Amino acid sequence: MEGRRKALLFTLCFFFISLPTFSSLPTFQTLIPSSHSLPSASPTSFQPESEPDSESLLGGSESEYGSDSESSITLNLDHIDALSTNRTPQELFSFRLQRDSRRVESIATLAARIPRRNATHAPRTVGFSSSVVSGLSQGSGEYFTRLGVGTPARYVYMVLDTGSDIVWLQCAPCRKCYSQSDPIFDPRKSRTYSTIPCSSPLCRRLDSAGCNTRRRTCLYQVSYGDGSFTVGDFSTETLTFRRNRVKGVALGCGHDNEGLFVGAAGLLGLGKGRLSFPGQTGHRFNQKFSYCLVDRSASSKPSSVVFGNAAVSRTARFTPLLSNPKLDTFYYVELLGISVGGTRVPGVTASLFKLDQIGNGGVIIDSGTSVTRLIRPAYIAMRDAFRVGAKTLKRAPDFSLFDTCFDLSNQNEVKVPTVVLHFRGADVSLPATNYLIPVDSNGKFCFAFAGTMSGLSIIGNIQQQGFRVVYDLTGSRVGFAPRGCA
């Protein structure tokens, strides 16, 4: 009996000693306010570190995507602060949040649309990549990639957007064009530009297709929730990622582009639809791509957008992609809950984020939205938990859509509660800089989440920054690799 008691006592002691290390989460992490502030604009124009001579590419040194499964190119990521602007950092940030709110409204409206069929492609392995930069200095919440358009290639900035399908850019002659940092692309000077006939299957895939009755060529129109739109010729063209040329990409050549577009020449649609860049060319890079979004205020951290097998990070934690029967554009994931300060937030359960059978609700990953929006009951519970954990910090007045702000002026470092997003199969622990961000130059920081009255929640790019976000469409999964911008 005595031996049994000793054995039981040993077992209980071992259990209690081991218990604290099981599934434990850190409660606080350090934020250094002085090292994070709004970037100021630079009066100089950005010059890419290296852009190949397009004429020399025609001599046979370019890649046309054969059978080399290891082919990949990595370009540096640069911040776009060098693109000049006359706005102050505070004005830029306010403008960014205004555009962000309009984008969220647009996405919510789009999610209520009629269904579209998904495209399928036979896989072939290839790889290539391009640089990515933050658009904060242009008042834009989006990130930009730099690529060549046409033959010879003319290098321009394009918004990187996983929430859109159509690839488009401004084209001369312009009926009306907004200001962009590069010269406007002139299709008349490209040897590989070609219009698409009205009778083409590509033209019929457009949601809003038109026809130039005189030339019998296809016209496109894309409208956004903020009132912005682009209209022009639907055509095919060659895109160049450094020395890698992708021929025959269907894109919009916009001659009338109006609204809140800023800085970039156009948009590289990376959505799941048939006309997005992955939808058209995914078979050339084995249906895989990834990006890492630099800190919105950083100026020299390297990063890239990568297409092909090299896009998949070995350190990524993956969660399955879900299919919305109503809309194929967005990347839906399953969010099971949220932890703040090492503890699951009560009431924030998977049922709040459920994508139902008719396509309502759910959670999407979007590179074009800045601030993560959570369905309002989930946001309120999360916000309140954060306020409790940050009760020692000095509160500050609300700012724009942010209702939880702090005065961190004259603070060398502060302890803030940790935040973890629990996806199915992947717990994503956010750095403090991904949820407590500067909103002015005077030490005011705000909790960078917001509630939404829409049933759709959106994981925005502020929360994605610093992670390599991997889209493995063959495996129907998306992954997150921390510290992925190096």
Coordinates of C-alpha atoms in Angstrom, one line a residue:
M1 CA 0.0 0.0 0.0
E2 CA 2.8 2.4 1.0
G3 CA 4.5 1.7 -2.4
R4 CA 1.2 2.6 -4.2
R5 CA 0.9 5.8 -2.3
K6 CA 4.5 6.8 -3.2
A7 CA 3.8 5.9 -6.8
L8 CA 0.6 8.0 -6.8
L9 CA 2.3 10.9 -5.1
F10 CA 5.1 10.9 -7.7
T11 CA 2.6 10.7 -10.6
L12 CA 0.7 13.7 -9.2
C13 CA 3.9 15.8 -8.6
F14 CA 5.0 15.0 -12.2
F15 CA 1.6 16.0 -13.5
F16 CA 1.5 19.4 -11.7
I17 CA 5.1 20.2 -12.6
S18 CA 4.5 19.4 -16.3
L19 CA 1.1 21.1 -16.6
P20 CA 2.2 24.7 -17.0
T21 CA 4.2 23.9 -20.1
F22 CA 1.2 22.3 -22.0
S23 CA -0.4 24.6 -24.6
S24 CA 0.8 27.7 -22.8
L25 CA 0.9 31.0 -24.6
P26 CA 3.0 34.1 -23.7
T27 CA 1.0 36.8 -22.1
F28 CA 3.0 40.0 -23.0
Q29 CA 5.5 41.2 -25.5
T30 CA 7.6 44.3 -25.8
L31 CA 6.9 47.2 -28.1
I32 CA 9.5 50.0 -28.6
P33 CA 7.4 53.1 -29.7
S34 CA 10.4 55.2 -30.7
S35 CA 11.4 52.7 -33.4
H36 CA 8.0 52.8 -35.1
S37 CA 6.5 56.0 -36.6
L38 CA 4.7 57.2 -39.7
P39 CA 7.1 57.5 -42.6
S40 CA 7.7 60.8 -44.2
A41 CA 7.6 61.2 -48.0
S42 CA 10.7 61.7 -50.0
P43 CA 10.9 64.3 -52.8
T44 CA 13.0 61.9 -54.9
S45 CA 11.8 59.4 -57.4
F46 CA 12.4 55.7 -56.9
Q47 CA 14.9 54.0 -59.2
P48 CA 14.7 50.2 -59.1
E49 CA 18.0 48.6 -58.2
S50 CA 18.2 46.7 -61.5
E51 CA 15.9 46.4 -64.5
P52 CA 17.1 44.3 -67.4
D53 CA 17.3 45.8 -70.9
S54 CA 14.2 44.5 -72.6
E55 CA 15.9 44.4 -76.0
S56 CA 18.6 42.2 -74.6
L57 CA 15.9 39.8 -73.4
L58 CA 14.9 39.1 -76.9
G59 CA 18.3 37.7 -77.6
G60 CA 17.5 34.4 -75.9
S61 CA 18.5 35.0 -72.3
E62 CA 15.0 35.2 -70.9
S63 CA 13.0 32.3 -69.4
E64 CA 9.8 31.2 -71.1
Y65 CA 8.8 28.6 -68.5
G66 CA 9.8 25.2 -69.6
S67 CA 10.3 22.2 -67.3
D68 CA 12.7 23.7 -64.8
S69 CA 10.8 23.2 -61.5
E70 CA 13.5 24.9 -59.5
S71 CA 13.4 28.1 -61.6
S72 CA 12.9 31.1 -59.3
I73 CA 14.0 34.7 -59.0
T74 CA 14.1 36.8 -55.9
L75 CA 14.0 40.6 -56.1
N76 CA 14.5 43.0 -53.2
L77 CA 11.5 44.6 -51.6
D78 CA 11.7 48.3 -51.3
H79 CA 9.4 50.8 -49.6
I80 CA 7.7 53.2 -51.9
D81 CA 8.3 56.2 -49.7
A82 CA 10.7 57.5 -52.4
L83 CA 7.7 58.3 -54.6
S84 CA 7.0 61.9 -54.0
T85 CA 3.9 63.4 -52.5
N86 CA 2.9 66.8 -51.0
R87 CA 0.8 65.2 -48.2
T88 CA 2.0 65.0 -44.6
P89 CA 2.4 61.6 -43.0
Q90 CA -0.8 62.2 -40.9
E91 CA -2.7 63.2 -44.0
L92 CA -1.5 60.1 -45.9
F93 CA -2.5 57.8 -43.1
S94 CA -6.0 59.4 -42.8
F95 CA -6.4 59.1 -46.5
R96 CA -5.3 55.5 -46.4
L97 CA -8.0 54.7 -43.7
Q98 CA -10.7 56.4 -45.8
R99 CA -9.8 54.4 -48.8
D100 CA -9.6 51.3 -46.7
S101 CA -13.2 51.8 -45.4
R102 CA -14.5 52.2 -48.9
R103 CA -12.7 49.0 -50.0
V104 CA -14.2 47.0 -47.2
E105 CA -17.7 48.2 -48.2
S106 CA -16.9 47.2 -51.8
I107 CA -15.8 43.7 -50.7
A108 CA -18.9 43.2 -48.6
T109 CA -21.0 44.2 -51.6
L110 CA -19.1 41.9 -53.9
A111 CA -19.6 39.0 -51.5
A112 CA -23.3 39.3 -52.1
R113 CA -23.1 38.8 -55.9
I114 CA -24.3 35.9 -58.0
P115 CA -22.1 32.8 -58.3
R116 CA -19.3 32.3 -60.8
R117 CA -17.7 29.0 -61.8
N118 CA -14.2 28.2 -60.8
A119 CA -11.5 27.4 -63.5
T120 CA -9.3 24.4 -63.4
H121 CA -5.8 24.0 -64.9
A122 CA -3.4 21.1 -65.5
P123 CA -0.3 21.7 -63.4
R124 CA 3.2 22.3 -64.8
T125 CA 6.1 23.4 -62.6
V126 CA 7.9 26.7 -63.0
G127 CA 8.8 29.7 -60.9
F128 CA 9.6 33.4 -61.0
S129 CA 9.3 36.4 -58.7
S130 CA 9.1 40.1 -58.4
S131 CA 9.6 42.9 -55.8
V132 CA 6.9 44.2 -53.5
V133 CA 6.7 47.6 -51.9
S134 CA 4.4 49.4 -49.4
G135 CA 2.2 52.1 -50.8
L136 CA 1.8 54.1 -47.6
S137 CA 3.7 57.1 -48.9
Q138 CA 1.2 57.4 -51.7
G139 CA -1.7 57.4 -49.3
S140 CA -2.4 53.8 -50.3
G141 CA -3.1 50.8 -48.0
E142 CA -2.1 48.5 -50.8
Y143 CA 1.4 47.1 -51.6
F144 CA 3.0 47.3 -55.0
T145 CA 5.0 45.0 -57.2
R146 CA 7.2 46.2 -60.0
L147 CA 7.1 44.4 -63.4
G148 CA 7.6 44.9 -67.1
V149 CA 4.7 45.3 -69.5
G150 CA 5.0 44.8 -73.3
T151 CA 7.9 44.3 -75.7
P152 CA 10.2 46.0 -75.1
A153 CA 9.2 45.9 -71.4
R154 CA 8.2 49.1 -69.7
Y155 CA 8.6 48.8 -66.0
V156 CA 5.7 50.0 -63.8
Y157 CA 4.3 49.7 -60.3
M158 CA 1.2 47.5 -60.0
V159 CA -1.0 47.1 -56.9
L160 CA -0.7 43.5 -55.5
D161 CA -4.3 42.5 -54.8
T162 CA -5.6 39.1 -53.7
G163 CA -9.1 40.5 -53.5
S164 CA -9.4 41.3 -57.2
D165 CA -9.3 39.2 -60.4
I166 CA -8.7 41.5 -63.3
V167 CA -5.2 42.6 -64.3
W168 CA -5.3 46.1 -65.7
L169 CA -3.2 49.2 -66.2
Q170 CA -3.5 52.7 -67.5
C171 CA -2.9 53.1 -71.3
A172 CA -2.3 55.8 -73.7
P173 CA -4.1 57.6 -75.3
C174 CA -5.9 58.6 -72.1
R175 CA -9.4 59.9 -72.1
K176 CA -8.8 60.5 -68.4
C177 CA -5.9 59.1 -66.3
Y178 CA -4.9 59.6 -62.7
S179 CA -1.3 60.6 -61.7
Q180 CA 1.1 57.6 -61.5
S181 CA 4.8 57.4 -60.7
D182 CA 5.9 55.9 -64.0
P183 CA 5.2 57.0 -67.6
I184 CA 1.8 55.7 -68.9
F185 CA 2.1 52.5 -71.0
D186 CA 1.5 53.0 -74.7
P187 CA 0.4 49.8 -76.4
R188 CA 1.2 51.2 -79.8
K189 CA 4.9 50.9 -78.8
S190 CA 4.7 47.2 -77.9
R191 CA 5.3 44.4 -80.3
T192 CA 3.4 41.9 -78.3
Y193 CA 0.2 43.8 -77.5
S194 CA -3.0 42.4 -79.1
T195 CA -6.7 43.2 -78.7
I196 CA -9.2 40.5 -78.0
P197 CA -12.1 39.9 -80.4
C198 CA -15.6 40.3 -79.0
S199 CA -16.4 36.7 -79.9
S200 CA -13.4 35.3 -77.8
P201 CA -14.2 33.1 -74.8
L202 CA -11.9 35.4 -72.8
C203 CA -14.2 38.3 -73.5
R204 CA -17.3 36.3 -72.4
R205 CA -15.6 35.6 -69.0
L206 CA -15.8 39.3 -68.1
D207 CA -18.5 40.3 -65.7
S208 CA -19.0 43.6 -67.5
A209 CA -18.0 43.1 -71.1
G210 CA -18.6 45.4 -74.0
C211 CA -17.8 45.4 -77.7
N212 CA -16.3 48.1 -79.9
T213 CA -18.7 47.6 -82.8
R214 CA -16.3 49.3 -85.3
R215 CA -13.2 47.3 -84.5
R216 CA -15.1 44.2 -83.2
T217 CA -12.8 44.2 -80.1
C218 CA -13.6 43.4 -76.5
L219 CA -14.1 46.2 -73.9
Y220 CA -13.8 45.8 -70.2
Q221 CA -15.1 47.8 -67.2
V222 CA -14.2 47.3 -63.5
S223 CA -16.0 49.4 -60.9
Y224 CA -15.1 49.6 -57.2
G225 CA -17.2 50.4 -54.2
D226 CA -15.6 53.8 -53.6
G227 CA -16.8 55.0 -57.0
S228 CA -13.5 54.4 -58.8
F229 CA -13.5 52.7 -62.1
T230 CA -11.4 51.7 -65.1
V231 CA -12.6 51.3 -68.7
G232 CA -10.8 50.3 -71.8
D233 CA -9.7 47.6 -74.2
F234 CA -9.5 44.0 -73.0
S235 CA -6.3 42.7 -74.6
T236 CA -3.3 40.3 -74.2
E237 CA 0.2 41.3 -73.4
T238 CA 3.6 40.0 -72.2
L239 CA 4.5 40.6 -68.6
T240 CA 8.2 40.5 -67.5
F241 CA 9.4 39.6 -64.0
R242 CA 13.0 40.5 -64.3
R243 CA 14.3 38.1 -67.0
N244 CA 11.2 35.9 -66.9
R245 CA 8.5 36.6 -69.5
V246 CA 4.9 35.5 -69.3
K247 CA 3.3 35.7 -72.7
G248 CA -0.4 36.2 -73.5
V249 CA -1.7 37.5 -70.2
A250 CA -5.3 38.9 -70.6
L251 CA -5.5 42.3 -69.1
G252 CA -7.4 45.6 -69.3
C253 CA -5.7 48.5 -71.1
G254 CA -7.5 51.4 -69.4
H255 CA -8.1 54.6 -71.3
D256 CA -10.5 56.1 -68.7
N257 CA -9.4 55.5 -65.1
E258 CA -11.1 57.7 -62.5
G259 CA -11.4 57.8 -58.7
L260 CA -9.1 57.1 -55.7
F261 CA -6.4 55.2 -57.5
V262 CA -3.0 56.4 -56.3
G263 CA 0.6 56.1 -57.5
A264 CA 0.7 52.7 -59.3
A265 CA 0.0 52.1 -63.0
G266 CA -2.6 49.5 -62.4
L267 CA -3.5 46.3 -60.6
L268 CA -2.2 42.8 -60.6
G269 CA -5.2 40.7 -59.7
L270 CA -4.2 37.7 -57.6
G271 CA -7.7 36.5 -56.7
K272 CA -9.0 33.0 -57.2
G273 CA -11.2 33.9 -60.3
R274 CA -10.5 32.6 -63.8
L275 CA -9.2 36.0 -65.1
S276 CA -6.8 36.7 -62.3
F277 CA -3.1 36.3 -62.9
P278 CA -3.0 32.9 -61.0
G279 CA -6.2 31.9 -62.7
Q280 CA -4.7 32.5 -66.2
T281 CA -1.2 31.4 -65.7
G282 CA -1.2 29.1 -62.6
H283 CA -0.4 26.0 -64.6
R284 CA 2.9 27.6 -65.4
F285 CA 4.0 27.9 -61.8
N286 CA 2.4 24.9 -60.3
Q287 CA -0.5 26.9 -58.7
K288 CA 1.7 28.4 -56.0
F289 CA 2.7 31.9 -55.0
S290 CA 3.6 33.8 -51.9
Y291 CA 4.5 37.3 -50.8
C292 CA 5.9 39.0 -47.7
L293 CA 4.7 42.5 -47.0
V294 CA 7.3 44.8 -45.4
D295 CA 6.5 46.9 -42.4
R296 CA 4.5 49.8 -43.7
S297 CA 7.1 52.2 -42.2
A298 CA 10.3 50.3 -43.2
S299 CA 12.5 51.6 -45.9
S300 CA 15.1 48.9 -46.5
K301 CA 13.9 45.5 -45.6
P302 CA 14.2 43.0 -48.4
S303 CA 11.2 40.9 -49.6
S304 CA 9.6 39.6 -52.7
V305 CA 6.5 38.1 -54.3
V306 CA 7.4 34.6 -55.6
F307 CA 5.6 32.3 -58.1
G308 CA 6.4 28.6 -58.3
N309 CA 7.6 25.9 -55.9
A310 CA 10.1 28.2 -54.3
A311 CA 7.1 30.2 -53.0
V312 CA 6.4 27.6 -50.3
S313 CA 8.2 28.3 -47.1
R314 CA 9.4 25.4 -45.0
T315 CA 8.4 27.2 -41.8
A316 CA 4.9 28.1 -42.9
R317 CA 1.9 26.9 -40.9
F318 CA -0.9 26.0 -43.1
T319 CA -4.7 26.3 -42.8
P320 CA -7.1 24.8 -45.4
L321 CA -8.8 27.1 -48.0
L322 CA -12.6 27.0 -48.0
S323 CA -14.7 27.4 -51.1
N324 CA -17.5 29.9 -51.4
P325 CA -20.2 28.5 -53.7
K326 CA -21.3 32.1 -54.4
L327 CA -18.0 33.8 -55.3
D328 CA -14.6 32.4 -56.4
T329 CA -12.6 35.6 -56.1
F330 CA -11.7 35.5 -52.4
Y331 CA -9.4 33.3 -50.3
Y332 CA -11.6 32.0 -47.4
V333 CA -10.1 30.5 -44.3
E334 CA -11.5 29.1 -41.0
L335 CA -10.9 31.2 -38.0
L336 CA -11.6 29.2 -34.8
G337 CA -10.8 31.8 -32.1
I338 CA -8.5 34.5 -30.8
S339 CA -6.2 34.7 -27.8
V340 CA -5.3 37.9 -26.0
G341 CA -2.7 37.9 -23.3
G342 CA -2.2 34.2 -23.5
T343 CA -5.9 33.4 -22.9
R344 CA -8.7 32.5 -25.3
V345 CA -11.2 35.4 -25.6
P346 CA -14.5 34.1 -24.3
G347 CA -17.3 34.2 -26.8
V348 CA -15.0 34.4 -29.9
T349 CA -15.8 31.1 -31.4
A350 CA -15.7 29.5 -34.8
S351 CA -19.5 29.9 -35.2
L352 CA -19.1 33.7 -35.4
F353 CA -16.9 33.3 -38.5
K354 CA -18.7 30.4 -40.2
L355 CA -19.1 30.5 -44.0
D356 CA -22.5 29.1 -44.5
Q357 CA -23.8 26.9 -47.3
I358 CA -25.1 29.7 -49.4
G359 CA -21.8 31.7 -49.2
N360 CA -22.6 34.3 -46.4
G361 CA -20.2 35.1 -43.6
G362 CA -16.7 33.7 -43.4
V363 CA -13.2 35.1 -43.2
I364 CA -10.9 36.1 -46.1
I365 CA -7.2 36.9 -46.4
D366 CA -6.9 40.2 -48.4
S367 CA -3.6 42.0 -49.3
G368 CA -5.5 45.1 -50.4
T369 CA -7.3 45.8 -47.1
S370 CA -5.2 47.5 -44.5
V371 CA -7.0 47.0 -41.2
T372 CA -8.4 43.7 -40.2
R373 CA -12.2 43.8 -39.8
L374 CA -13.9 41.3 -37.5
I375 CA -17.6 40.7 -37.2
R376 CA -18.6 43.1 -34.5
P377 CA -19.4 40.8 -31.5
A378 CA -15.9 39.2 -32.0
Y379 CA -14.2 42.5 -32.3
I380 CA -15.9 44.0 -29.1
A381 CA -14.9 40.9 -27.1
M382 CA -11.3 41.0 -28.4
R383 CA -11.0 44.8 -27.9
D384 CA -12.3 44.6 -24.4
A385 CA -9.8 41.8 -23.5
F386 CA -7.0 43.9 -24.9
R387 CA -8.0 47.0 -22.9
V388 CA -8.0 44.9 -19.7
G389 CA -4.5 43.6 -20.6
A390 CA -3.2 47.1 -21.5
K391 CA -4.8 48.9 -18.5
T392 CA -1.4 50.2 -17.3
L393 CA -1.0 52.2 -20.6
K394 CA -2.1 55.8 -20.8
R395 CA -5.3 56.0 -23.0
A396 CA -5.6 58.6 -25.8
P397 CA -8.6 59.8 -27.8
D398 CA -10.0 57.7 -30.6
F399 CA -8.6 58.1 -34.1
S400 CA -10.6 57.6 -37.3
L401 CA -12.0 54.0 -37.1
F402 CA -9.8 53.1 -34.1
D403 CA -11.6 53.2 -30.7
T404 CA -8.7 52.0 -28.6
C405 CA -5.7 54.3 -28.6
F406 CA -2.8 55.0 -26.3
D407 CA -0.3 57.8 -25.6
L408 CA 3.1 56.2 -25.7
S409 CA 5.1 59.5 -26.1
N410 CA 8.3 59.5 -24.1
Q411 CA 8.1 55.8 -23.6
N412 CA 11.3 53.8 -24.4
E413 CA 9.5 50.5 -24.3
V414 CA 6.1 49.1 -23.2
K415 CA 4.7 45.7 -22.4
V416 CA 1.5 44.9 -24.4
P417 CA -0.7 41.8 -24.4
T418 CA 0.0 39.2 -27.0
V419 CA -2.5 38.5 -29.8
V420 CA -2.8 35.1 -31.5
L421 CA -5.2 34.2 -34.3
H422 CA -6.3 30.6 -34.2
F423 CA -6.9 29.2 -37.7
R424 CA -7.7 25.6 -38.3
G425 CA -4.3 23.9 -38.1
A426 CA -2.3 27.2 -37.7
D427 CA -1.9 29.4 -34.7
V428 CA -0.6 32.8 -35.9
S429 CA 1.1 34.9 -33.2
L430 CA 1.2 38.5 -34.2
P431 CA 4.2 40.8 -33.5
A432 CA 3.2 43.8 -31.4
T433 CA 3.8 46.1 -34.4
N434 CA 1.1 44.3 -36.3
Y435 CA -1.7 45.4 -34.0
L436 CA -0.5 48.5 -32.1
I437 CA 0.5 51.0 -34.7
P438 CA 1.4 54.7 -34.8
V439 CA -1.2 57.1 -36.2
D440 CA 0.7 60.3 -35.8
S441 CA 4.2 61.6 -35.1
N442 CA 3.5 62.4 -31.5
G443 CA 3.5 59.0 -29.9
K444 CA -0.1 58.1 -30.4
F445 CA -0.6 54.3 -31.1
C446 CA -3.9 52.6 -31.8
F447 CA -5.2 49.0 -31.6
A448 CA -5.3 48.2 -35.4
F449 CA -8.5 46.1 -35.6
A450 CA -12.0 47.3 -36.3
G451 CA -15.5 45.9 -36.2
T452 CA -17.8 45.4 -39.1
M453 CA -21.6 45.2 -39.4
S454 CA -21.1 42.9 -42.4
G455 CA -21.0 39.2 -41.8
L456 CA -17.7 39.0 -43.7
S457 CA -14.5 39.3 -41.7
I458 CA -11.2 40.3 -43.4
I459 CA -7.6 39.7 -42.4
G460 CA -5.8 42.8 -43.6
N461 CA -2.3 43.6 -44.6
I462 CA -1.2 45.3 -41.4
Q463 CA -1.7 42.0 -39.6
Q464 CA 0.0 40.1 -42.4
Q465 CA 3.2 42.3 -42.5
G466 CA 6.4 40.4 -41.8
F467 CA 4.9 37.0 -42.6
R468 CA 5.5 35.2 -45.8
V469 CA 1.9 34.4 -46.8
V470 CA 1.9 31.3 -49.0
Y471 CA -1.0 30.4 -51.4
D472 CA -0.8 26.7 -52.4
L473 CA -3.7 26.4 -54.7
T474 CA -2.8 22.8 -55.6
G475 CA -3.0 21.8 -52.0
S476 CA -6.0 24.2 -51.4
R477 CA -4.3 25.8 -48.4
V478 CA -2.7 29.1 -47.3
G479 CA 0.3 29.3 -44.9
F480 CA 1.9 31.9 -42.7
A481 CA 5.7 31.9 -42.1
P482 CA 6.9 34.4 -39.5
R483 CA 9.9 36.6 -40.2
G484 CA 9.4 35.8 -43.9
C485 CA 10.7 39.0 -45.5
A486 CA 14.4 38.2 -45.2

